[in-house]
Coordinates of C-alpha atoms in Angstrom, one line a residue:
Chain A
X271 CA -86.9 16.4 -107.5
X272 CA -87.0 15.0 -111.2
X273 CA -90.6 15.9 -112.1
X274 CA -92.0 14.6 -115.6
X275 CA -94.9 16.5 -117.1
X276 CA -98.3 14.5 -117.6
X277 CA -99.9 16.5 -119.5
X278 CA -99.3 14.9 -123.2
X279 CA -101.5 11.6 -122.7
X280 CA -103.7 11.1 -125.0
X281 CA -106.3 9.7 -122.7
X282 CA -107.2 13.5 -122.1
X283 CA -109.8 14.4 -125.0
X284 CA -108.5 17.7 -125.6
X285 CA -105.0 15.6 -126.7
X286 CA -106.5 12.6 -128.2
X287 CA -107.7 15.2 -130.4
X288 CA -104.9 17.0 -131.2
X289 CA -103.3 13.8 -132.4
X290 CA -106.1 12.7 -134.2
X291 CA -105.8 16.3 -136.2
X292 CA -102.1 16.3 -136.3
X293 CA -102.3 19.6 -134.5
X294 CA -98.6 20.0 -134.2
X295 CA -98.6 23.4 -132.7
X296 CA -100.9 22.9 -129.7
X297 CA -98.9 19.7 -128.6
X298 CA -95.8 22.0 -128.7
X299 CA -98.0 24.5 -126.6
X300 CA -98.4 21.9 -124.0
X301 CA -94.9 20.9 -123.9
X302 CA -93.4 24.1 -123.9
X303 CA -95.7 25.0 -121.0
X304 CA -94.4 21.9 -118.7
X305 CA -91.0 22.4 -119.7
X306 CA -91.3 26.2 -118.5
X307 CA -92.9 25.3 -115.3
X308 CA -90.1 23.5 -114.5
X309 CA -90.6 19.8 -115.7
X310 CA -87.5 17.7 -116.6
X311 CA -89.4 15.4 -118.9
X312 CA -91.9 15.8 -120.9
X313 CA -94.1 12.0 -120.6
X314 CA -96.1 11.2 -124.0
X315 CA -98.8 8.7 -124.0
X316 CA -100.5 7.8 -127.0
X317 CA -101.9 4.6 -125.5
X318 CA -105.4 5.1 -126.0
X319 CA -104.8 4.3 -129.9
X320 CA -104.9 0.9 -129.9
X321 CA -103.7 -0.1 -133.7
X322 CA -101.7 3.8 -134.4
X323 CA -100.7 3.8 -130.8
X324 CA -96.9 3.1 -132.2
X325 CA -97.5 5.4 -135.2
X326 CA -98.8 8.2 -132.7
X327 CA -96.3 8.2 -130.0
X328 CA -93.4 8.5 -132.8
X329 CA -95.4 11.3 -134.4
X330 CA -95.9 12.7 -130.6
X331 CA -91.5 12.4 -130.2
X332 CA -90.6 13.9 -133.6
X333 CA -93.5 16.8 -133.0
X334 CA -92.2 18.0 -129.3
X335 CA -88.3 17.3 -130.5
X336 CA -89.1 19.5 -133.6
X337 CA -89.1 22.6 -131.8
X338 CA -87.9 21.7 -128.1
X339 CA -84.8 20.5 -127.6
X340 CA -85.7 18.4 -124.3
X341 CA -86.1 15.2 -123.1
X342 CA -89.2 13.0 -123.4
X343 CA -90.5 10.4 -121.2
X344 CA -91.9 7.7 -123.7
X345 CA -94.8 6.2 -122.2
X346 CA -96.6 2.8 -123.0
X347 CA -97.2 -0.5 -121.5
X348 CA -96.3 -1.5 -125.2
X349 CA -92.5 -2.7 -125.6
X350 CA -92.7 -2.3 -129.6
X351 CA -93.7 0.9 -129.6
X352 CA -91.2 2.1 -126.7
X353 CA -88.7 0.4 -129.1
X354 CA -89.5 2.6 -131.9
X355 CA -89.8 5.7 -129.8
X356 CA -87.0 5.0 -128.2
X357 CA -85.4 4.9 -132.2
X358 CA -86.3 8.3 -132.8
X359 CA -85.8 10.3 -129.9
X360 CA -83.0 12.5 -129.6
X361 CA -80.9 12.8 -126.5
X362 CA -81.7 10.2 -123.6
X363 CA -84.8 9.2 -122.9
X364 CA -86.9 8.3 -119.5
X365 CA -89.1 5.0 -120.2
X366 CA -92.0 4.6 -118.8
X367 CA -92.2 1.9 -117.7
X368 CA -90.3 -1.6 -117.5
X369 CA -92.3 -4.1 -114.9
X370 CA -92.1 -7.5 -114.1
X371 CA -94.5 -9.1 -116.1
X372 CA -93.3 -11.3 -118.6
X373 CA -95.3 -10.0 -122.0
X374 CA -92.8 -6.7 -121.0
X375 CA -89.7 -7.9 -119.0
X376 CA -88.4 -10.0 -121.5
X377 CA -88.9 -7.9 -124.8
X378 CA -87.9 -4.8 -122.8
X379 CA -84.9 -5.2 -121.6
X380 CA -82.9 -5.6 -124.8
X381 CA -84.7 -2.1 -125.7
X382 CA -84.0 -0.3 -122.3
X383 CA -79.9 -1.2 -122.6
X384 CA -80.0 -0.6 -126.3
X385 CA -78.7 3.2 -125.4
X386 CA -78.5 5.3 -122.2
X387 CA -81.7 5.7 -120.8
X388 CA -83.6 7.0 -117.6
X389 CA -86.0 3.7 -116.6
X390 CA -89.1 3.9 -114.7
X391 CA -89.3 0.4 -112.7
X392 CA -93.0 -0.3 -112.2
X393 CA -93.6 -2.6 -109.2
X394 CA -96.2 -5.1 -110.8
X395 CA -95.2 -8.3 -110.3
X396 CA -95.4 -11.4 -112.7
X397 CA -99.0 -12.4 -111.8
X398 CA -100.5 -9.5 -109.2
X399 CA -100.8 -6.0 -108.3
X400 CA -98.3 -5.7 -104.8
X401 CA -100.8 -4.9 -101.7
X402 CA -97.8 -4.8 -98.9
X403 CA -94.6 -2.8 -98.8
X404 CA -92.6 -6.0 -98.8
X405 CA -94.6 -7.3 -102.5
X406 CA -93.8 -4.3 -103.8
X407 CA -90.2 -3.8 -102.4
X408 CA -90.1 -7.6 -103.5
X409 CA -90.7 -6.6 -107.3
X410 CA -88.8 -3.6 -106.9
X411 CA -85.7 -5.5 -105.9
X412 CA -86.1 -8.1 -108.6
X413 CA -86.2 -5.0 -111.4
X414 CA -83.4 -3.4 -109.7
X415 CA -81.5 -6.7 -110.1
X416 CA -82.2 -7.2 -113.5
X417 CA -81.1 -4.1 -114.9
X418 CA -78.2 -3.4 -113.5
X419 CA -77.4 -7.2 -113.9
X420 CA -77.5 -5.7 -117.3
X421 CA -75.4 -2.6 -116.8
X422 CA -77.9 -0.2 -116.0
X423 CA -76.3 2.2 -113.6
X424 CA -78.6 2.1 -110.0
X425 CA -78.6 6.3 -110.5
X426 CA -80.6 5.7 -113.9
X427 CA -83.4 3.6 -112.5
X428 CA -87.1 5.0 -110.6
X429 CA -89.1 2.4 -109.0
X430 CA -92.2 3.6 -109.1
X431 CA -93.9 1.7 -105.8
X432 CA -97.1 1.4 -108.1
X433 CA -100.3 4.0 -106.1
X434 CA -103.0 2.5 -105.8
X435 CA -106.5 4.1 -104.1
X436 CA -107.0 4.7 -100.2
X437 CA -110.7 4.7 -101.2
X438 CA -110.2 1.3 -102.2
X439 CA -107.7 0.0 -99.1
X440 CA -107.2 2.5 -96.3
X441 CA -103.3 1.2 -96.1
X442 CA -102.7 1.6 -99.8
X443 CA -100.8 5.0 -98.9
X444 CA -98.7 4.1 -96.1
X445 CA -97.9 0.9 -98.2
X446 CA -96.8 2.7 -100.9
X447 CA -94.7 5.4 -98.6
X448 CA -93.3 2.2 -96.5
X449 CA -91.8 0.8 -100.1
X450 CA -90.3 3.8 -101.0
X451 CA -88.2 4.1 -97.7
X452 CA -87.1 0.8 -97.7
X453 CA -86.1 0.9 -101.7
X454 CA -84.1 4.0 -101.0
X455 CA -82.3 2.3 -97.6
X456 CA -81.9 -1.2 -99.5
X457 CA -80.2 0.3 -102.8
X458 CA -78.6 3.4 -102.2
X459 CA -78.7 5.4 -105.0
X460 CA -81.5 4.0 -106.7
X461 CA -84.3 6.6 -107.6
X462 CA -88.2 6.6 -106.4
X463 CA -91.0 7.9 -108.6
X464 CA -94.6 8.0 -109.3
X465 CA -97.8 9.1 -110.3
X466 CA -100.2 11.0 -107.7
X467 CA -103.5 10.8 -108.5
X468 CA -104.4 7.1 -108.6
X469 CA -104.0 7.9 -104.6
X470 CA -107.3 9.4 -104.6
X471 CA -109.5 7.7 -107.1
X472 CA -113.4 7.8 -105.9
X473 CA -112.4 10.0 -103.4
X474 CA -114.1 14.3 -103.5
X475 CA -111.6 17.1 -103.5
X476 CA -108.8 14.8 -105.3
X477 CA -106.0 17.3 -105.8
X478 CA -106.4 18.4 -102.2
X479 CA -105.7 14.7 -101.2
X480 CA -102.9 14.3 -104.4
X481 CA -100.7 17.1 -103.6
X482 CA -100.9 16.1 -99.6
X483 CA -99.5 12.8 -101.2
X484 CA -97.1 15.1 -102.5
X485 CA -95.9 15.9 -99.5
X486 CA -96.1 12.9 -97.5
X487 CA -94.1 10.9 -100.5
X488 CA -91.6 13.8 -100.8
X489 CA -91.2 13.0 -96.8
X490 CA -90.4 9.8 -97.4
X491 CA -87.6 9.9 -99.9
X492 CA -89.5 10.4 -103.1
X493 CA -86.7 11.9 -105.7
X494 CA -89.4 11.8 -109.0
X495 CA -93.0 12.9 -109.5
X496 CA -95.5 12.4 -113.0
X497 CA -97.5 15.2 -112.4
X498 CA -98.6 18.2 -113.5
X499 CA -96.2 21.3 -113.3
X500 CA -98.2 23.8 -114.3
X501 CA -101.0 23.1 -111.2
X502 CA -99.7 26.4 -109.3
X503 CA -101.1 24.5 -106.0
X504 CA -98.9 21.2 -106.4
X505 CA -96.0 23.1 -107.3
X506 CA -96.2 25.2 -104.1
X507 CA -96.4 22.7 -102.4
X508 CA -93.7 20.7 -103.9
X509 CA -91.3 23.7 -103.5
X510 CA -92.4 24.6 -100.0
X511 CA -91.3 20.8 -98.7
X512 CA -88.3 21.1 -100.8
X513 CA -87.6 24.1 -98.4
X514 CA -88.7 22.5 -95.3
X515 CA -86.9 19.7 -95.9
X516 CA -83.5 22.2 -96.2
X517 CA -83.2 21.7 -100.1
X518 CA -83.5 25.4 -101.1
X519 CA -80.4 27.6 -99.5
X520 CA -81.7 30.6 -98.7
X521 CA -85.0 29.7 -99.3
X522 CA -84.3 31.5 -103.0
X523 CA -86.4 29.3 -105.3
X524 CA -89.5 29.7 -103.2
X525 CA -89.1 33.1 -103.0
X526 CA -88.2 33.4 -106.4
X527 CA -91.5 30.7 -107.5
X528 CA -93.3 33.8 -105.6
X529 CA -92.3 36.7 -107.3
X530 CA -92.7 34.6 -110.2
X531 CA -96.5 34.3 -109.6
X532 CA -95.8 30.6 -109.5
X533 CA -96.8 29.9 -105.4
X534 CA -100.4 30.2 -104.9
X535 CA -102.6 28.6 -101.6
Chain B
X146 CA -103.8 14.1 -83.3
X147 CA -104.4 16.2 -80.7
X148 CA -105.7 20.0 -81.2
X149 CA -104.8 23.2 -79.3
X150 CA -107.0 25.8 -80.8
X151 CA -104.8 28.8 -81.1
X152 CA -106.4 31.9 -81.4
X153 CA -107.7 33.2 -77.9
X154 CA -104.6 35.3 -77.2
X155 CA -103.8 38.9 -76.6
X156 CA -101.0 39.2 -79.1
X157 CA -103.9 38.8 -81.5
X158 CA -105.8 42.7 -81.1
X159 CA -109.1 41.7 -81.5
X160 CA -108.7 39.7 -78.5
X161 CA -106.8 41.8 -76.8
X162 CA -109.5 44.0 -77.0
X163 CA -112.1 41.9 -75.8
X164 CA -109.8 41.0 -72.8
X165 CA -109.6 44.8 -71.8
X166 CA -113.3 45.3 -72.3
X167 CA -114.3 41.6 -70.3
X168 CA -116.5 41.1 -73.6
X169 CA -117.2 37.9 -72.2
X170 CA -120.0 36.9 -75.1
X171 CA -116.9 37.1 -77.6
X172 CA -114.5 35.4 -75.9
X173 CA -117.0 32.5 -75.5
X174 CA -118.1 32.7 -79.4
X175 CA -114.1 32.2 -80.4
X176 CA -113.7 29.3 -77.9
X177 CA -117.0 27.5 -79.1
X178 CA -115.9 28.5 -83.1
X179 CA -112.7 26.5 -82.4
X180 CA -114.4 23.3 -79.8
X181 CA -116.9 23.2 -83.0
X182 CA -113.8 22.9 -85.5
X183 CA -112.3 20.1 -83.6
X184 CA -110.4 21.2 -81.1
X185 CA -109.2 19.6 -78.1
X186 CA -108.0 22.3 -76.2
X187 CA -109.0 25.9 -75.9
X188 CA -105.6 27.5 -75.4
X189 CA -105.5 30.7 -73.4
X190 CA -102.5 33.1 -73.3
X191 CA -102.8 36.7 -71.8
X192 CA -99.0 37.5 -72.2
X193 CA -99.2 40.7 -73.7
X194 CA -100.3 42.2 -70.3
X195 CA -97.3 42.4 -68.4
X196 CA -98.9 43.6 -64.7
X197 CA -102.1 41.9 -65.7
X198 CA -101.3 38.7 -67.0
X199 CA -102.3 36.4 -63.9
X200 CA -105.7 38.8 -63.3
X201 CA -106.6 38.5 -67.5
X202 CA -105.4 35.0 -68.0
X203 CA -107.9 33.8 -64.6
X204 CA -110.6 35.8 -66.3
X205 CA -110.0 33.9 -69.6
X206 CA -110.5 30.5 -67.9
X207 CA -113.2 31.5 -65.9
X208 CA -115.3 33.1 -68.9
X209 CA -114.6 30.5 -70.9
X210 CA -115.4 27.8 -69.1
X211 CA -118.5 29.5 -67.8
X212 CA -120.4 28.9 -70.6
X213 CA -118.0 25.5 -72.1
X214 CA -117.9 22.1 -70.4
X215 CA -114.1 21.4 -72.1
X216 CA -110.5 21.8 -70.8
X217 CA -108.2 24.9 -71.5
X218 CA -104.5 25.0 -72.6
X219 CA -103.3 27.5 -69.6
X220 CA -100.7 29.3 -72.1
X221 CA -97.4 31.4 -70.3
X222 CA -93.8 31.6 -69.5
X223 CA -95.1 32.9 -65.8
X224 CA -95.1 30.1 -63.2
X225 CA -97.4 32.4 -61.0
X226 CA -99.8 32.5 -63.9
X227 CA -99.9 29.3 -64.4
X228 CA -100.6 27.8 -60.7
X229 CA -103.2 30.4 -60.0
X230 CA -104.8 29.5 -63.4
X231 CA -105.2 25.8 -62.9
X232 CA -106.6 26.2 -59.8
X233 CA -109.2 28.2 -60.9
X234 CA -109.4 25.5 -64.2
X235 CA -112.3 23.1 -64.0
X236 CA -111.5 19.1 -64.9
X237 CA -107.5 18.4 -66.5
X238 CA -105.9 21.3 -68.4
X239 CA -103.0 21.3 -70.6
X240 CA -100.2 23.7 -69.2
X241 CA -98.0 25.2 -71.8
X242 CA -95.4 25.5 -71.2
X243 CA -92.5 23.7 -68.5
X244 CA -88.8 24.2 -70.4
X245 CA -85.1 23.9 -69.0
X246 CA -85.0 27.4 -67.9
X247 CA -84.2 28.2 -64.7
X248 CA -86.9 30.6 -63.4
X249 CA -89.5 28.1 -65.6
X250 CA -88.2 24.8 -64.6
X251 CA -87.9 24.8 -60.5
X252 CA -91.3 27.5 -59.8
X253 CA -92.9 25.4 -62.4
X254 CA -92.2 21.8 -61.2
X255 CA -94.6 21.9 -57.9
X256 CA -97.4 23.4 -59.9
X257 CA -97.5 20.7 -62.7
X258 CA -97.1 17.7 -60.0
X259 CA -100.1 19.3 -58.4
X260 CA -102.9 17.6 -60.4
X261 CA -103.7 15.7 -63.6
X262 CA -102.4 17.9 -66.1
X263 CA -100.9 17.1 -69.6
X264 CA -97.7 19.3 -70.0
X265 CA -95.9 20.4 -73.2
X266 CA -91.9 20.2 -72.7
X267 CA -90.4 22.8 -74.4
X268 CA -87.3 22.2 -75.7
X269 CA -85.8 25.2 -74.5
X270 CA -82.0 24.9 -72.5
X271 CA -81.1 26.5 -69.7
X272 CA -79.0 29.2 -71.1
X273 CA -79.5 28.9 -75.6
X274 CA -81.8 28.0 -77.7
X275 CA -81.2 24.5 -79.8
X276 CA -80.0 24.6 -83.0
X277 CA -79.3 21.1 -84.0
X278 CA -81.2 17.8 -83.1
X279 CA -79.2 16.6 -81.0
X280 CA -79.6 19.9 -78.7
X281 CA -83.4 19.7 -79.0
X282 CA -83.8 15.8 -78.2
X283 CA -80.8 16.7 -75.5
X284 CA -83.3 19.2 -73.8
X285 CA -86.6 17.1 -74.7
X286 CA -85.1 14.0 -72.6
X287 CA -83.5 15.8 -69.5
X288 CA -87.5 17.3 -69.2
X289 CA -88.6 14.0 -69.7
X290 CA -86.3 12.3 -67.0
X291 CA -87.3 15.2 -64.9
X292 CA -91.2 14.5 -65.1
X293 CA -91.2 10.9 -64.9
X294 CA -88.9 11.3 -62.3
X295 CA -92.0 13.3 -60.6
X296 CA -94.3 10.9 -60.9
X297 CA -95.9 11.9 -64.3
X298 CA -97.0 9.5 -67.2
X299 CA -94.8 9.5 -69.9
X300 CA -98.2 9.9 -72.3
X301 CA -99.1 13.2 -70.5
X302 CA -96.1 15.4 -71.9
X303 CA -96.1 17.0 -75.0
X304 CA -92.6 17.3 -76.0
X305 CA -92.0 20.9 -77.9
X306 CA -88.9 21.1 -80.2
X307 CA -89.0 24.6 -80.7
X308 CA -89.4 25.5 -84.0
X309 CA -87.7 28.8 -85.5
X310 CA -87.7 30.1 -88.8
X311 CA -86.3 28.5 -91.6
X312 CA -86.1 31.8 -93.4
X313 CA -83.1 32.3 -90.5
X314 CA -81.8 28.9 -91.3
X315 CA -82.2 26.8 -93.7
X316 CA -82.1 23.3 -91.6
X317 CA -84.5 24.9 -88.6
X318 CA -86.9 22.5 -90.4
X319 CA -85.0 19.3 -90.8
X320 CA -83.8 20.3 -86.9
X321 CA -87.3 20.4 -85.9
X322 CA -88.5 16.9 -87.7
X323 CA -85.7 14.9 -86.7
X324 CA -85.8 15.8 -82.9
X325 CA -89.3 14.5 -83.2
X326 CA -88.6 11.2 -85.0
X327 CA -86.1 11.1 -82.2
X328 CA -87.4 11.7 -79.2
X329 CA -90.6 9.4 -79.7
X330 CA -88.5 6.7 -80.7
X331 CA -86.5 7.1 -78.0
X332 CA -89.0 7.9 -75.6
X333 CA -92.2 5.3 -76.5
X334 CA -95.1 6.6 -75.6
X335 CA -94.6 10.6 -75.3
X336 CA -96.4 12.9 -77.4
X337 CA -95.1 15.6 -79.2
X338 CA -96.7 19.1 -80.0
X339 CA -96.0 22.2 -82.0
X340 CA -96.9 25.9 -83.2
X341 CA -96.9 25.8 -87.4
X342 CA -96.3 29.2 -88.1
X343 CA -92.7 30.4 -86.3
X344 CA -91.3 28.0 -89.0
X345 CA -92.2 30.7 -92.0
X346 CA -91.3 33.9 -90.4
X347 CA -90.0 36.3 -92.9
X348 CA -91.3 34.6 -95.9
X349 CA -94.2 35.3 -98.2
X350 CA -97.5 32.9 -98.5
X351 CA -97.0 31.6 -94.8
X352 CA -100.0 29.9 -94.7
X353 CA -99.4 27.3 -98.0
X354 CA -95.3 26.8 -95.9
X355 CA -97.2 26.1 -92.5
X356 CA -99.6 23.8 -93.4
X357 CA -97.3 21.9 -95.9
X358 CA -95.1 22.0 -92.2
X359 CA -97.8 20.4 -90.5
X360 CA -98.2 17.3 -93.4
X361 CA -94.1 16.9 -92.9
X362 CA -94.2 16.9 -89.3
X363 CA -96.9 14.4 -89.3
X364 CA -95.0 12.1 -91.2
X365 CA -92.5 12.5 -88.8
X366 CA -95.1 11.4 -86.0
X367 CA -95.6 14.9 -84.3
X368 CA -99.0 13.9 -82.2
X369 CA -100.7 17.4 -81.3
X370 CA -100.5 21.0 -82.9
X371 CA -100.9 24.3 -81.5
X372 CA -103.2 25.6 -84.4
X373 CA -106.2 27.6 -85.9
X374 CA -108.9 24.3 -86.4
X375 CA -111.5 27.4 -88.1
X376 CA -108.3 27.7 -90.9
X377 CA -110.5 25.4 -93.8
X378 CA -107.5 24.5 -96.1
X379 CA -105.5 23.7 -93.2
X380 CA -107.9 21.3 -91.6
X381 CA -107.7 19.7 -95.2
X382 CA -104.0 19.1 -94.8
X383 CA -104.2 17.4 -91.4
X384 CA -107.3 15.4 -92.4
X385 CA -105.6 14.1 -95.5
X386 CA -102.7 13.7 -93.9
X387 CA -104.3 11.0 -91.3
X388 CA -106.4 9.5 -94.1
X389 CA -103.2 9.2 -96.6
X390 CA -101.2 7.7 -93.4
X391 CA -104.0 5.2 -92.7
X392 CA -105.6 6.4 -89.6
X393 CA -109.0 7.3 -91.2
X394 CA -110.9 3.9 -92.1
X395 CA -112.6 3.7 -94.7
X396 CA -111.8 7.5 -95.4
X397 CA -115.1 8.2 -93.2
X398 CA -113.9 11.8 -91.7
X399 CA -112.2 13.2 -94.8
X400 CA -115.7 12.4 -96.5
X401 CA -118.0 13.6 -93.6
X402 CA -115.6 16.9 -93.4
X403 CA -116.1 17.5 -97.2
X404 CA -120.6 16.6 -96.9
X405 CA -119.7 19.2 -93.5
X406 CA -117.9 21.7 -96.2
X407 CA -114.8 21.6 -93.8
X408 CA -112.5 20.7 -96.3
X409 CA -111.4 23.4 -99.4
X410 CA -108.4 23.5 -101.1

């Protein structure tokens, strides 16, 4: 599992803050943290600043690359400031996210095969949010298309299936999970990610519900997750499936996870 | 999904204990705890009596259903127990378990062809115990073909793949989830049913690996479980589990469970 830390948006106060301050050493913190629990990306969002978002997320890259050399998932509906994120950022990049809507196909793609890159293929289609798994397998296919009609190896691409709420539409899970075995069967070597905890949105007991998604999506073929990697409960259960699925020989990194302290139920 | 309530059995020494001392009151209060929880079984297994089995295990379903209107899972490997059980068994139990073997398979045959009964196949050969898929479904369908064959409905068995620890090896899980996909999609309209916790044996934080089991093998389309329905977090899993694949409109029992304070993660 490729699992990108979620913790650097700046929709949560406690970072909004920090980037308003320019507090360099507790967004290192925070990084650090995800990158120690095991995360393979760091994400940073900054899209809450509407005129500085651009201006934050570069000062976001430089401020984590400045003391950790690791990869960043640059995050923003905003294809100028992925552009100049993208500029700055040492190493290769995951972007999050290219979709099919027109204000960010078009602009996009130049940026996404400027340089290698890791891209996050967002199933939104030109008009609508998918409901069915053949809408969003539909918009999957057509991103899948269009970057590797532009050279993007299939291995460097996620589609993300796009979650949305069961609280909204009871089928919204199994539509999701239904898109991400057929993406997977229809493009081998293509990659699957998302977020988990639009899933539960309006619902009580949300983590119980997102780390059950977890599971389920894991199940299904999932090969990314945006989520938190220091939430000792989502972890366990993200390692105990990759052991019950027959991904751990020996069963050494969850019994390593526990003498780590890093299993907990 | 279909519940076997787990814990009335003599391997377990409080119970044990209760069976020796025909402390009928608290043999009643476990089977009503579990009925309450949502079971929809009572199992009852007396196998750690070797002379007594057939004398404790009839005294099981007689106490219990002295005092509970609700139909027992009559739990051995003994054929003798079994048909003198059921007949003293009040409405349509579940009989746990027929298998390949031998000694199990002939004895056992008459007794379940005696009445409405719904009958977990365990997927347990003649001589060995499966190691791969193709074993397990290999055992599953001869015990199918054998029941039908009988006379019984195809929805009444309750195919078992035998699940052993992973901590063992490695793909006992994968073994265990494909036979099921297998064996109901080759088999429309059986059930299939397991125990959670063989699968950790020999590792730490069982409970977190079994019910994380119990999401995968959901997914997988295992119908019943052989479980504890007073265990809180793991009623969470299954209930989430159904809601996330869609069988829980409008999320009504996950949100009753939570007003109920059944569900904690």
């Amino acid at each position: 599992m490729i699992i990108v830390g979620e913790k650097i948006n700046t929709s949560r106060r406690i970072i909004r803050e920090a980037v308003e301050n320019r507090d360099a050493n507790f967004i290192i913190k925070v990084a650090q943290d995800q990158a120690q629990a095991g995360a393979n990306y760091i994400d940073v969002n900054a899209g809450t600043f509407v005129d500085k978002e651009i201006e934050n997320l570069c000062w976001l890259v430089e401020t984590v690359q400045s003391s950790l050399d690791y990869p960043l998932c640059l995050d923003s509906p905003n294809p100028t400031a992925l552009a100049e994120a993208m500029k700055l950022h040492k190493g290769e990049p995951m972007i999050n996210s290219i979709s099919m809507e027109e204000d960010r196909l078009g602009p996009l793609l130049p940026v996404v095969t400027s340089g290698p890159c890791q891209i996050i293929a967002l199933c939104m289609g030109q008009a609508s949010m998918p409901i069915t798994v053949e809408e969003r397998v539909d918009v999957g296919a057509q991103l899948i298309q269009k970057l590797t009609g532009e050279g993007v190896p299939i291995e460097k691409i996620f589609v993300d299936p796009l979650i949305q709420p069961i609280s909204v539409d009871t089928n919204m899970g199994i539509a999701a999970l239904g898109a991400i075995r057929k993406i997977i069967d229809d493009f081998p070597g293509v990659n699957t990610i998302c977020g988990l905890s639009n899933i539960s949105f309006g619902l009580p007991e949300r983590h119980i519900i997102n780390r059950n998604f977890l599971a389920l999506a894991m199940s299904y073929g999932l090969s990314g997750a945006i989520m938190d990697p220091t939430d000792i409960k989502l972890t366990s259960t993200l390692l105990s499936i990759e052991m019950l699925l027959g991904r751990d020989e020996y069963c050494e990194k969850f019994i390593d996870a526990y003498q780590e302290k890093r299993i907990s139920g």
